[in-house]
PDB file of C-alpha atoms in Angstrom:
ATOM      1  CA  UNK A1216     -21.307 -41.033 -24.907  1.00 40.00           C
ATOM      2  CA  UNK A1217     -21.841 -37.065 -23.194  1.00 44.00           C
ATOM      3  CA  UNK A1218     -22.944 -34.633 -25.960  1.00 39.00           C
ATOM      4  CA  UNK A1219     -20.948 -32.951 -28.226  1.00 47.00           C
ATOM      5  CA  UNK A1220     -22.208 -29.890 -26.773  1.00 43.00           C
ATOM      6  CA  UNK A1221     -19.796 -30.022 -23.684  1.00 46.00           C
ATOM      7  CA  UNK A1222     -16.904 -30.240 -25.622  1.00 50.00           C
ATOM      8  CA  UNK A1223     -17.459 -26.667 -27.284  1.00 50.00           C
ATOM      9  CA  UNK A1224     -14.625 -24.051 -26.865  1.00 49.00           C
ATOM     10  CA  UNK A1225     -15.308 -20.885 -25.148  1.00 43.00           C
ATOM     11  CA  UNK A1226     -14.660 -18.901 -27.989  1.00 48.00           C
ATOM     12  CA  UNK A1227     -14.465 -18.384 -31.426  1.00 55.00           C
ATOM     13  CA  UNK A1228     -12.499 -15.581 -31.295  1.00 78.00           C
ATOM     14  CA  UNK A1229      -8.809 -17.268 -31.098  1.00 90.00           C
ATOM     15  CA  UNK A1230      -5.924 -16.157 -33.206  1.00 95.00           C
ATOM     16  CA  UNK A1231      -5.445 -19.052 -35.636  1.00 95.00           C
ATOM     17  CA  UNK A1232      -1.582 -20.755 -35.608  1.00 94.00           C
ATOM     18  CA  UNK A1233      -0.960 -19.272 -32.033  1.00 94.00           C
ATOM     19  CA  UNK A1234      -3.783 -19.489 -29.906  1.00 95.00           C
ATOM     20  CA  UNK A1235      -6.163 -22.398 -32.347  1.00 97.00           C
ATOM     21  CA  UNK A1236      -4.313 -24.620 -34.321  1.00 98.00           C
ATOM     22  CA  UNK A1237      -4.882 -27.615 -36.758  1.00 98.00           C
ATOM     23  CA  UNK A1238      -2.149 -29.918 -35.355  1.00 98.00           C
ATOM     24  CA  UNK A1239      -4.264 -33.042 -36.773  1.00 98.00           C
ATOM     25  CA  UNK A1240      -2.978 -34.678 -39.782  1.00 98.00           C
ATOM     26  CA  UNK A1241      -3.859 -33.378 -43.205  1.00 97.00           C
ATOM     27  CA  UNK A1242      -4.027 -36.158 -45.279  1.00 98.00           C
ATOM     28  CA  UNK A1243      -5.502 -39.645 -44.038  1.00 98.00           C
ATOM     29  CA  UNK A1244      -4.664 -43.417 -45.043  1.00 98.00           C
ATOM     30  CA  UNK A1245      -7.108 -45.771 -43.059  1.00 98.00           C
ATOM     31  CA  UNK A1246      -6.642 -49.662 -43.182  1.00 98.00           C
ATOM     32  CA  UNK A1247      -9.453 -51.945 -42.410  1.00 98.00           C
ATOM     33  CA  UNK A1248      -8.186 -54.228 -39.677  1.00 98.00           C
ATOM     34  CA  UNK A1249     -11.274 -56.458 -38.937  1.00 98.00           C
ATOM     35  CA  UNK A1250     -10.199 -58.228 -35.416  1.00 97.00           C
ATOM     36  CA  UNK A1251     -10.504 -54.600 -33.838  1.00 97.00           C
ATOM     37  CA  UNK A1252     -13.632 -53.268 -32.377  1.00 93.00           C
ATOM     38  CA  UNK A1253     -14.750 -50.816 -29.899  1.00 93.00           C
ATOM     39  CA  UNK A1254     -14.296 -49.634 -26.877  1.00 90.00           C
ATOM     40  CA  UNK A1255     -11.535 -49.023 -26.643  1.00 90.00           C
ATOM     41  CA  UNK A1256     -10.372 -47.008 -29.073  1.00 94.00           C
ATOM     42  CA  UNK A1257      -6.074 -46.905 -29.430  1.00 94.00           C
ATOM     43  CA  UNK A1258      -5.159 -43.170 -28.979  1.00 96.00           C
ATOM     44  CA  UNK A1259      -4.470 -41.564 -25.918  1.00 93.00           C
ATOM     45  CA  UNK A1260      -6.591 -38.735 -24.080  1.00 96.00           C
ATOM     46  CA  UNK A1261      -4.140 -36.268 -23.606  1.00 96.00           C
ATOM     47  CA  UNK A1262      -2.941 -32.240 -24.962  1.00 96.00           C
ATOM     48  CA  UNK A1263      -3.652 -33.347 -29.066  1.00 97.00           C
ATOM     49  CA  UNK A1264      -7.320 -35.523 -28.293  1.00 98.00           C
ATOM     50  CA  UNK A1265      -9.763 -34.958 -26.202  1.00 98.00           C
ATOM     51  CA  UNK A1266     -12.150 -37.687 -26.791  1.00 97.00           C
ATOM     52  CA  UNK A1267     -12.938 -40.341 -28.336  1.00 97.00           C
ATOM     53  CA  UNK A1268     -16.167 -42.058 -28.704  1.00 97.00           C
ATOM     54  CA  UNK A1269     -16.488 -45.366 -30.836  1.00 98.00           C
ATOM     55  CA  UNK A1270     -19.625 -48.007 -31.226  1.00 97.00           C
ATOM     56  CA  UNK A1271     -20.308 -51.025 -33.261  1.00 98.00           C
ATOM     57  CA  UNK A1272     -23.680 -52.182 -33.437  1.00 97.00           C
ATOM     58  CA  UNK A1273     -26.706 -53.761 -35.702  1.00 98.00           C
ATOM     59  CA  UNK A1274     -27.964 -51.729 -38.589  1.00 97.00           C
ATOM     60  CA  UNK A1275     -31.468 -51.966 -38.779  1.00 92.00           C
ATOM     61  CA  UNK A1276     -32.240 -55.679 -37.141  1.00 94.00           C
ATOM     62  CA  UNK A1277     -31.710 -55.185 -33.341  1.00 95.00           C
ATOM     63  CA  UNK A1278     -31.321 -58.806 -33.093  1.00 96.00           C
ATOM     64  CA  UNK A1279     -28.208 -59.638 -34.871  1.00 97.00           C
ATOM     65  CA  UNK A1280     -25.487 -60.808 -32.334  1.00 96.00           C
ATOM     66  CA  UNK A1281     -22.450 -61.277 -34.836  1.00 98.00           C
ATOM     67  CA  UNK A1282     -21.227 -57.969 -34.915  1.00 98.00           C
ATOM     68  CA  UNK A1283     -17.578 -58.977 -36.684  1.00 98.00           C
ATOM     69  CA  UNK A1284     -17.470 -57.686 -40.431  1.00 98.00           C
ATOM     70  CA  UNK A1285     -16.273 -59.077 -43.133  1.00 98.00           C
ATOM     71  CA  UNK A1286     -16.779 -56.612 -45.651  1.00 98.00           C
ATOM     72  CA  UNK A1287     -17.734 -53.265 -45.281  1.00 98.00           C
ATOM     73  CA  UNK A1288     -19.392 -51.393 -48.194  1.00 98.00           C
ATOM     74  CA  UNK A1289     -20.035 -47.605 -47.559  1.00 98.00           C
ATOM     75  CA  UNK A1290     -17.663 -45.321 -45.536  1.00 98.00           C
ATOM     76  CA  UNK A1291     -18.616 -41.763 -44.468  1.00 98.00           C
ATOM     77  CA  UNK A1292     -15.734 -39.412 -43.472  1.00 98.00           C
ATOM     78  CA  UNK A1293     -16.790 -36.177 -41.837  1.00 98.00           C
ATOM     79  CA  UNK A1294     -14.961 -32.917 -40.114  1.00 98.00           C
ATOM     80  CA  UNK A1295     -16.794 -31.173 -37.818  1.00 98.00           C
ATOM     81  CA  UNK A1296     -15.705 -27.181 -37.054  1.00 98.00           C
ATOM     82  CA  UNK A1297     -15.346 -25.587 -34.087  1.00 97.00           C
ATOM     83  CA  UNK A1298     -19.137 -25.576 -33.574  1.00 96.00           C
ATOM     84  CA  UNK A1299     -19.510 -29.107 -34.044  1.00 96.00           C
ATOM     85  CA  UNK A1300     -21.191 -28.715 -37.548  1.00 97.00           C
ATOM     86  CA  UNK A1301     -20.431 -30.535 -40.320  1.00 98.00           C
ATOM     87  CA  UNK A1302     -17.448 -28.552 -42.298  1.00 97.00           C
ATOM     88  CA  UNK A1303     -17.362 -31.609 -45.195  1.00 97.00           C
ATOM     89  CA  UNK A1304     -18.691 -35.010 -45.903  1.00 98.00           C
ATOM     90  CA  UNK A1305     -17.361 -37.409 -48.343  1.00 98.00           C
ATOM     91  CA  UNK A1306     -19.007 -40.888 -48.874  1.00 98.00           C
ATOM     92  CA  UNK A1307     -16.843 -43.407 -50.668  1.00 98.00           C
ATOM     93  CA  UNK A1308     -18.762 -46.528 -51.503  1.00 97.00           C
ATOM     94  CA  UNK A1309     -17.072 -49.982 -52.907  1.00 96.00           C
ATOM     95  CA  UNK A1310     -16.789 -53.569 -51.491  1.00 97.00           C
ATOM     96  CA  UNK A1311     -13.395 -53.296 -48.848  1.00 98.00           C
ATOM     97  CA  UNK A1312     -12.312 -56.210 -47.675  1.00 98.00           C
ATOM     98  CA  UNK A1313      -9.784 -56.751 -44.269  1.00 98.00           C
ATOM     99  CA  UNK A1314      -6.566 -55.088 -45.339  1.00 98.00           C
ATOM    100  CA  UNK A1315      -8.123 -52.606 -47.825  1.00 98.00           C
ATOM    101  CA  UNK A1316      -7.316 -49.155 -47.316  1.00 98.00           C
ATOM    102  CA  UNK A1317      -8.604 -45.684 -48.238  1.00 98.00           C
ATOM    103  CA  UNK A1318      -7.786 -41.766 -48.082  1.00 98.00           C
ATOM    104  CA  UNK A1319      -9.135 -38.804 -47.258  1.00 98.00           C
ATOM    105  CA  UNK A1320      -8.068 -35.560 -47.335  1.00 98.00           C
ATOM    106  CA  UNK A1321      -8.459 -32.593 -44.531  1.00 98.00           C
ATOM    107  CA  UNK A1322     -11.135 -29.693 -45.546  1.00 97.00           C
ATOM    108  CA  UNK A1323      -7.808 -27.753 -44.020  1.00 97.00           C
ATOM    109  CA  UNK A1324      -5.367 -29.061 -46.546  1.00 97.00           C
ATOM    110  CA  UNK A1325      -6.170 -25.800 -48.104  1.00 96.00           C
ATOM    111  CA  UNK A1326      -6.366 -22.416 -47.036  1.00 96.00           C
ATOM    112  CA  UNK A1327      -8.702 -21.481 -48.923  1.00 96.00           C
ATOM    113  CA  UNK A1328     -11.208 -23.344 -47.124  1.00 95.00           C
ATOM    114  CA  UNK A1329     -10.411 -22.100 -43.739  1.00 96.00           C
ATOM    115  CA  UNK A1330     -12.023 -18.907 -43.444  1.00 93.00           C
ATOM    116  CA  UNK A1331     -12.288 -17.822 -39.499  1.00 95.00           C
ATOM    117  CA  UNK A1332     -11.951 -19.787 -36.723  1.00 96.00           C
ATOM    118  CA  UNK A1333     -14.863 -21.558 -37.223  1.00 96.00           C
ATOM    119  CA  UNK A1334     -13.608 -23.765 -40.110  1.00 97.00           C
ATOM    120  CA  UNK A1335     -10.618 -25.235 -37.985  1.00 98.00           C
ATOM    121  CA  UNK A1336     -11.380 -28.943 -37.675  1.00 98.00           C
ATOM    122  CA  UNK A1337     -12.440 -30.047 -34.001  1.00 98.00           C
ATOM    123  CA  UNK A1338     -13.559 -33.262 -34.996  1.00 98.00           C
ATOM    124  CA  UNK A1339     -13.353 -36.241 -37.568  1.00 98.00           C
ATOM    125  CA  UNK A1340     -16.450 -38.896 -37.543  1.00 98.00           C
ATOM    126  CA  UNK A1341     -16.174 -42.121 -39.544  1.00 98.00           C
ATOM    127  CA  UNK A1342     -19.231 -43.939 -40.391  1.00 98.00           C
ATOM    128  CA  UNK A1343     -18.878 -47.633 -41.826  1.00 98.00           C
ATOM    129  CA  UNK A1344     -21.234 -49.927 -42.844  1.00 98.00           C
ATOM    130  CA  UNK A1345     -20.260 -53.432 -43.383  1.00 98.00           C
ATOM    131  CA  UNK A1346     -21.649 -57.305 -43.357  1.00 98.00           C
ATOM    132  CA  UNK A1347     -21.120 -60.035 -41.237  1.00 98.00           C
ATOM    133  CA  UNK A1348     -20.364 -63.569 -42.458  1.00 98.00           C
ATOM    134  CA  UNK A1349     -24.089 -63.954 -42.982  1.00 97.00           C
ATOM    135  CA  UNK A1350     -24.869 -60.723 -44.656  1.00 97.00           C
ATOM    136  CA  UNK A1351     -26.180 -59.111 -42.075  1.00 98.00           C
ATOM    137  CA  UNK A1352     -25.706 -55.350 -41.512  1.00 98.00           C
ATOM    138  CA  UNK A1353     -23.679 -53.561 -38.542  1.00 98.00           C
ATOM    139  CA  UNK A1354     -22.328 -50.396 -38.407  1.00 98.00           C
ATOM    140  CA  UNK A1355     -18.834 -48.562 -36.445  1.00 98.00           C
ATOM    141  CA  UNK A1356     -19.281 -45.125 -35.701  1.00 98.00           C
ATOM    142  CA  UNK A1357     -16.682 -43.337 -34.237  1.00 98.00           C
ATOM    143  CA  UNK A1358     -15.527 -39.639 -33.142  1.00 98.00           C
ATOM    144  CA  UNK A1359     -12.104 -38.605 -32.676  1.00 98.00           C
ATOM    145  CA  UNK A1360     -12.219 -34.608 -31.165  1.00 98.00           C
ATOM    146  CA  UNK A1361      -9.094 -32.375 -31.010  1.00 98.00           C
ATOM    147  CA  UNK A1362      -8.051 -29.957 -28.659  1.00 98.00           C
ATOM    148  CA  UNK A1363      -6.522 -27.719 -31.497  1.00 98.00           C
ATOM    149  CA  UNK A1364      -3.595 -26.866 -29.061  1.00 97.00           C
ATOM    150  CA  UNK A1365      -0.957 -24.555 -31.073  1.00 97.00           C
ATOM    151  CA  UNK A1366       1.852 -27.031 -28.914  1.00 96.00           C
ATOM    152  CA  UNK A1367       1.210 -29.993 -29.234  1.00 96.00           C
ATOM    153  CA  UNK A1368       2.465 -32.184 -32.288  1.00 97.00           C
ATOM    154  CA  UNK A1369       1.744 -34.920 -33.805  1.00 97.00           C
ATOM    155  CA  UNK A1370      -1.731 -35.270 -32.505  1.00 98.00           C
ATOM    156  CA  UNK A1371      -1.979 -38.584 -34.159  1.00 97.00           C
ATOM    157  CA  UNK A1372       0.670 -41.450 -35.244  1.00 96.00           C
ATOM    158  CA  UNK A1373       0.629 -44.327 -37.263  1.00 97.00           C
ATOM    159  CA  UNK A1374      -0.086 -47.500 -36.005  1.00 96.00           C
ATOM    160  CA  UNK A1375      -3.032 -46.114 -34.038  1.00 97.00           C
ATOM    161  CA  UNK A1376      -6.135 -47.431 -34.698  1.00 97.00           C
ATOM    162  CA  UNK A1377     -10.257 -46.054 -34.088  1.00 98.00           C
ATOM    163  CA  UNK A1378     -13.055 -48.654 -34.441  1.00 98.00           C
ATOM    164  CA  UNK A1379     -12.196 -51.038 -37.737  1.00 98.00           C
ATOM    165  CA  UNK A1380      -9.280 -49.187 -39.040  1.00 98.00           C
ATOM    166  CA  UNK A1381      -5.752 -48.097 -37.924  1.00 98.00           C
ATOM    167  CA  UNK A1382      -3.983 -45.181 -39.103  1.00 98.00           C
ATOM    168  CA  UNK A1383      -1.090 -46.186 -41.995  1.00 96.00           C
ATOM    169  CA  UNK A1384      -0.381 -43.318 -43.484  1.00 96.00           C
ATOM    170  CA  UNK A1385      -0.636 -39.787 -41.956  1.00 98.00           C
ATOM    171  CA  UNK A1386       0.460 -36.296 -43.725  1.00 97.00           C
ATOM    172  CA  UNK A1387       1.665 -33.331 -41.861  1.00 97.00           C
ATOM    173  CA  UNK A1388      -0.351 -30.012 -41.729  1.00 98.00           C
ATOM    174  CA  UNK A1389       0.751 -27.042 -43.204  1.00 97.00           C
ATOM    175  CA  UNK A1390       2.739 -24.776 -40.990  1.00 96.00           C
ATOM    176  CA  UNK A1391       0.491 -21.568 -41.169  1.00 96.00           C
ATOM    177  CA  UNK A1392      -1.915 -23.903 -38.745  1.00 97.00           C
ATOM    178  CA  UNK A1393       0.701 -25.901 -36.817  1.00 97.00           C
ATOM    179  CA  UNK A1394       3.939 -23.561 -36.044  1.00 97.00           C
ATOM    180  CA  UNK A1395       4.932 -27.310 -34.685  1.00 96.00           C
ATOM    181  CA  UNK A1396       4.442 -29.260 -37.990  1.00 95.00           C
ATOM    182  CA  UNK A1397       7.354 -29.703 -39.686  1.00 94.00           C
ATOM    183  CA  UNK A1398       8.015 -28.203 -42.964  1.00 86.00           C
ATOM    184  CA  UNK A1399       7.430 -30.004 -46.019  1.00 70.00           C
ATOM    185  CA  UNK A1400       9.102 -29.477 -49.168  1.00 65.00           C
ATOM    186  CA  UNK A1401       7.042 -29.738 -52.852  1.00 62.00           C
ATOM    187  CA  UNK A1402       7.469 -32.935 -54.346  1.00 58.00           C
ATOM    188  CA  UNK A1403       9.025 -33.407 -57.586  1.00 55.00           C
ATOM    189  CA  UNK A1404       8.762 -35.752 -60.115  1.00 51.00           C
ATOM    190  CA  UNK A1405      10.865 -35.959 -63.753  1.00 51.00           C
ATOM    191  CA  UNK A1406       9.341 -36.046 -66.630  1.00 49.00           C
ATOM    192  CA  UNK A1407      11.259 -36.420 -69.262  1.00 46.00           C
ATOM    193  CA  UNK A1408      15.423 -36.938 -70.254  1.00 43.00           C
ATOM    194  CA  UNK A1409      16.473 -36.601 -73.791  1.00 47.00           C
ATOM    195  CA  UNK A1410      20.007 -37.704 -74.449  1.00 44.00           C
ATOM    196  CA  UNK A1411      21.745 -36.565 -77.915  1.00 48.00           C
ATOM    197  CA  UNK A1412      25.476 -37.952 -78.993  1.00 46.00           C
ATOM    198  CA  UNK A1413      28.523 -35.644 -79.163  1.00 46.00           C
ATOM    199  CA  UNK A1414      29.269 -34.505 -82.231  1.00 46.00           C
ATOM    200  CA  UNK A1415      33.235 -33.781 -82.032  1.00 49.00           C
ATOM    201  CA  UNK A1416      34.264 -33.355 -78.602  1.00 45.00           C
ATOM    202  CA  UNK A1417      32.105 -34.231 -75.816  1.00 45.00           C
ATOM    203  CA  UNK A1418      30.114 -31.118 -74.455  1.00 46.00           C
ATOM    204  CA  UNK A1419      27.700 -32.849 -72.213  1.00 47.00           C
ATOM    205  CA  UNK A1420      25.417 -32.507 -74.609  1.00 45.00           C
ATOM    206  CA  UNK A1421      22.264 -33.866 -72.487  1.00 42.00           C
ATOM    207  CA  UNK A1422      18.778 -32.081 -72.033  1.00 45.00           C
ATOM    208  CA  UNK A1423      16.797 -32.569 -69.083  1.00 40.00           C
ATOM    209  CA  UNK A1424      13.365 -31.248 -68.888  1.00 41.00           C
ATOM    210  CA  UNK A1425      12.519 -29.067 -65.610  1.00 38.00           C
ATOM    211  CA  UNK A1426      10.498 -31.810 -62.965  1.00 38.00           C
ATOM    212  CA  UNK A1427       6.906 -30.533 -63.013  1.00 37.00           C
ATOM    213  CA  UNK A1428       5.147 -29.905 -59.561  1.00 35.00           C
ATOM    214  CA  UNK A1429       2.139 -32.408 -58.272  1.00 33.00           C
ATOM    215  CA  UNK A1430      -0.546 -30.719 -56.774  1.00 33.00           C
ATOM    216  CA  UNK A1431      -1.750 -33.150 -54.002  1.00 34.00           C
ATOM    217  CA  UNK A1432      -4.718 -31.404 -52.554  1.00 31.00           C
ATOM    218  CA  UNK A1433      -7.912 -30.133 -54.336  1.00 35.00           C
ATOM    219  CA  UNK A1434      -8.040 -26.811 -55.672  1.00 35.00           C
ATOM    220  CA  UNK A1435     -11.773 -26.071 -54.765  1.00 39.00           C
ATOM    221  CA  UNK A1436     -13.775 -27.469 -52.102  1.00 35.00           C
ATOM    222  CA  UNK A1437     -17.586 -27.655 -52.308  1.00 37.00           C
ATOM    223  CA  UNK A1438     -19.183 -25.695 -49.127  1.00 37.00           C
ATOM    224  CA  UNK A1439     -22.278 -28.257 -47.020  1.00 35.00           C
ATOM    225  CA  UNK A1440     -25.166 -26.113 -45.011  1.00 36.00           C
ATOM    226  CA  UNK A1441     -24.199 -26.860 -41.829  1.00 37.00           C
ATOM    227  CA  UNK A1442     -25.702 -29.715 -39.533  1.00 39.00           C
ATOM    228  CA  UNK A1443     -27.624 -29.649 -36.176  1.00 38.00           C
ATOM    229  CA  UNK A1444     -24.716 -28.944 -33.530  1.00 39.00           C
ATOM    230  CA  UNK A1445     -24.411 -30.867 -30.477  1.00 41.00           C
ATOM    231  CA  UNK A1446     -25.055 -34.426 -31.894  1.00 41.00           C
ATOM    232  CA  UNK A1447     -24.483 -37.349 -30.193  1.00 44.00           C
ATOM    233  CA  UNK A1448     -24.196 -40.877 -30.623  1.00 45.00           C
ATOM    234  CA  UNK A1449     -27.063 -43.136 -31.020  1.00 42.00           C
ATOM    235  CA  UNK A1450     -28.129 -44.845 -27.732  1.00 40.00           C
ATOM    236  CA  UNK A1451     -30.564 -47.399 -29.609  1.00 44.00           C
ATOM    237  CA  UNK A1452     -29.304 -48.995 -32.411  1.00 43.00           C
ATOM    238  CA  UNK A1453     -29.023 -46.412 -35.743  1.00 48.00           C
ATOM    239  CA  UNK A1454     -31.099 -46.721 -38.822  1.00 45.00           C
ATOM    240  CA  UNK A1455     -29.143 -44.257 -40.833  1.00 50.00           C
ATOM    241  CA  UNK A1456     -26.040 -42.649 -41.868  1.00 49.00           C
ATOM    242  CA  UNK A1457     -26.065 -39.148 -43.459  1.00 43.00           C
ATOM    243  CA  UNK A1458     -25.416 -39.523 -47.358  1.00 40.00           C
ATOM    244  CA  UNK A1459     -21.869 -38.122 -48.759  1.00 40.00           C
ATOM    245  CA  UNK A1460     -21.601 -35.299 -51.395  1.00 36.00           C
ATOM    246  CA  UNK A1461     -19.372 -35.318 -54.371  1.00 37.00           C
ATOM    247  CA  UNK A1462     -15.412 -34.368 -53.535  1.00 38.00           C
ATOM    248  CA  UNK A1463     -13.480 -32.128 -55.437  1.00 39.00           C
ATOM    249  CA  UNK A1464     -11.313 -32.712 -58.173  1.00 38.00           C
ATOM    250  CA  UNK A1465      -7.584 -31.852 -58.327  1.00 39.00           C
ATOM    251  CA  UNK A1466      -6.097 -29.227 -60.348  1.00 40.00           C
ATOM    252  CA  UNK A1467      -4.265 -30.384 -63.122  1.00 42.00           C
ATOM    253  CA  UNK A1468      -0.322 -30.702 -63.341  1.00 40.00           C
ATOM    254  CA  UNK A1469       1.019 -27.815 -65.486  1.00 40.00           C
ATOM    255  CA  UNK A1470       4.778 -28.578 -66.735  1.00 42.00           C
ATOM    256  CA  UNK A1471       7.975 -26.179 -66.543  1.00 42.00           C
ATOM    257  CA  UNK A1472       9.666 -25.109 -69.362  1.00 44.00           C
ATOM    258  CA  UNK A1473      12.548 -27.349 -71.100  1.00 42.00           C
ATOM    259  CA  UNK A1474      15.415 -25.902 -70.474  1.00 43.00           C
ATOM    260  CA  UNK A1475      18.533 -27.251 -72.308  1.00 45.00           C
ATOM    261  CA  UNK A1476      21.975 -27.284 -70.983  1.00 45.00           C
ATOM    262  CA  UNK A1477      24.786 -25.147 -72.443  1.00 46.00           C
ATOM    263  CA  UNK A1478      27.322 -26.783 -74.814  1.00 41.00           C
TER     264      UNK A1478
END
């Protein structure tokens, strides 16, 4: 697997949304899909990905041989910046089963988190740790780097898949990264219709409550001290997985005023 290390830009110093962009996808749905493995890994080398770098193997015991899972219990999601360090980790533990799915969300979901260069994503790791039909222990590590190219879009589709999942679900990124991406309008939801009879003549006497706005990102992200840069993978088999943090919570849903129609 070459180090990371060759894969670092020349500079830091680009103008962000014209010269470094975050074409990759902003919001994540991964399902398990437990007849895949690695290599190879389903996405095409190309102007959106760089590389790819994907390995299933024994966690621990060198000497299991049945490396197909059947449950996977702990998945680590990581970004990397443009210096290969670690920009966020989430763990999300459970018992998934083939089929299951999960999310994520992109550290540059919000601008607020991106604050030079440095904090575009270059690079998304997924750790999982599952069980084989005997309860054995093996692990699928893979690396999916960007070129952060300001023209090319999408840099990832559904259907794809990396290791033991394939991409289902895949949200845009926000235009001020990806001049490509296309532009997404807020979403909407009604809360509430009160309907009243007429009295004498009818006056359309109907009140509809304003449709409050979701937020779907977090409104603060925690900062991580940054990792070693210039990992690579394991070339033995691993014996550990860094541990996840806590993720943020999203801000609440504040409704719009009621505001009644004229009789």
């Amino acid at each position: 697997f070459g180090l990371l290390l060759a894969l670092l830009p020349a500079t830091t110093g680009q103008e962000i949304g014209t010269e470094l962009c975050s074409c990759s996808p902003n919001t994540y749905e991964f399902v398990l899909d437990f007849s895949l493995t690695c290599p190879p890994v389903n996405i095409t080398l190309g102007d959106a990905v760089q590389a790819t770098s994907c390995l299933v193997s024994p966690f621990g015991d060198p000497d299991i041989e049945d490396l197909v899972p059947v449950e996977v219990q702990s998945i680590d999601i990581l970004e990397l910046g443009q210096d290969l360090r670690v920009l966020v980790q989430e763990n999300i533990e459970g018992s998934f089963a083939d089929g299951d799915s999960f999310q994520y969300t992109s550290v540059a979901s919000d601008p607020e988190n991106i604050d030079s260069a440095i904090s575009i994503p270059r690079a998304l790791q997924l750790n999982l740790v599952g069980a084989n039909v005997n309860g054995e222990p093996i692990i699928n590590v893979y690396i999916i780097t960007f070129t952060n190219d300001c023209g090319t879009y999408p840099v990832l589709t559904e259907g794809q898949s990396a290791g033991w999942t394939r991409f289902s679900n895949l949200g845009p990124p926000l235009r001020e990264y990806c001049p490509l991406a296309p532009t997404v309008l807020p979403t909407t939801t009604p809360s509430e219709i009160e309907t009243e009879s007429p009295t004498d003549a009818p006056s359309g006497g109907m009140n509809t409550t304003a449709p409050s706005a979701v937020s779907s990102f977090p409104s603060d992200m925690p900062s991580f001290a940054p990792s070693a840069a210039g990992s690579e993978f394991p070339s033995d088999t691993p014996s550990s997985i860094p541990t996840g943090f806590p993720t943020a919570t999203a801000a609440p849903v504040t409704a719009a005023p009621v505001t009644e129609a004229p009789v």
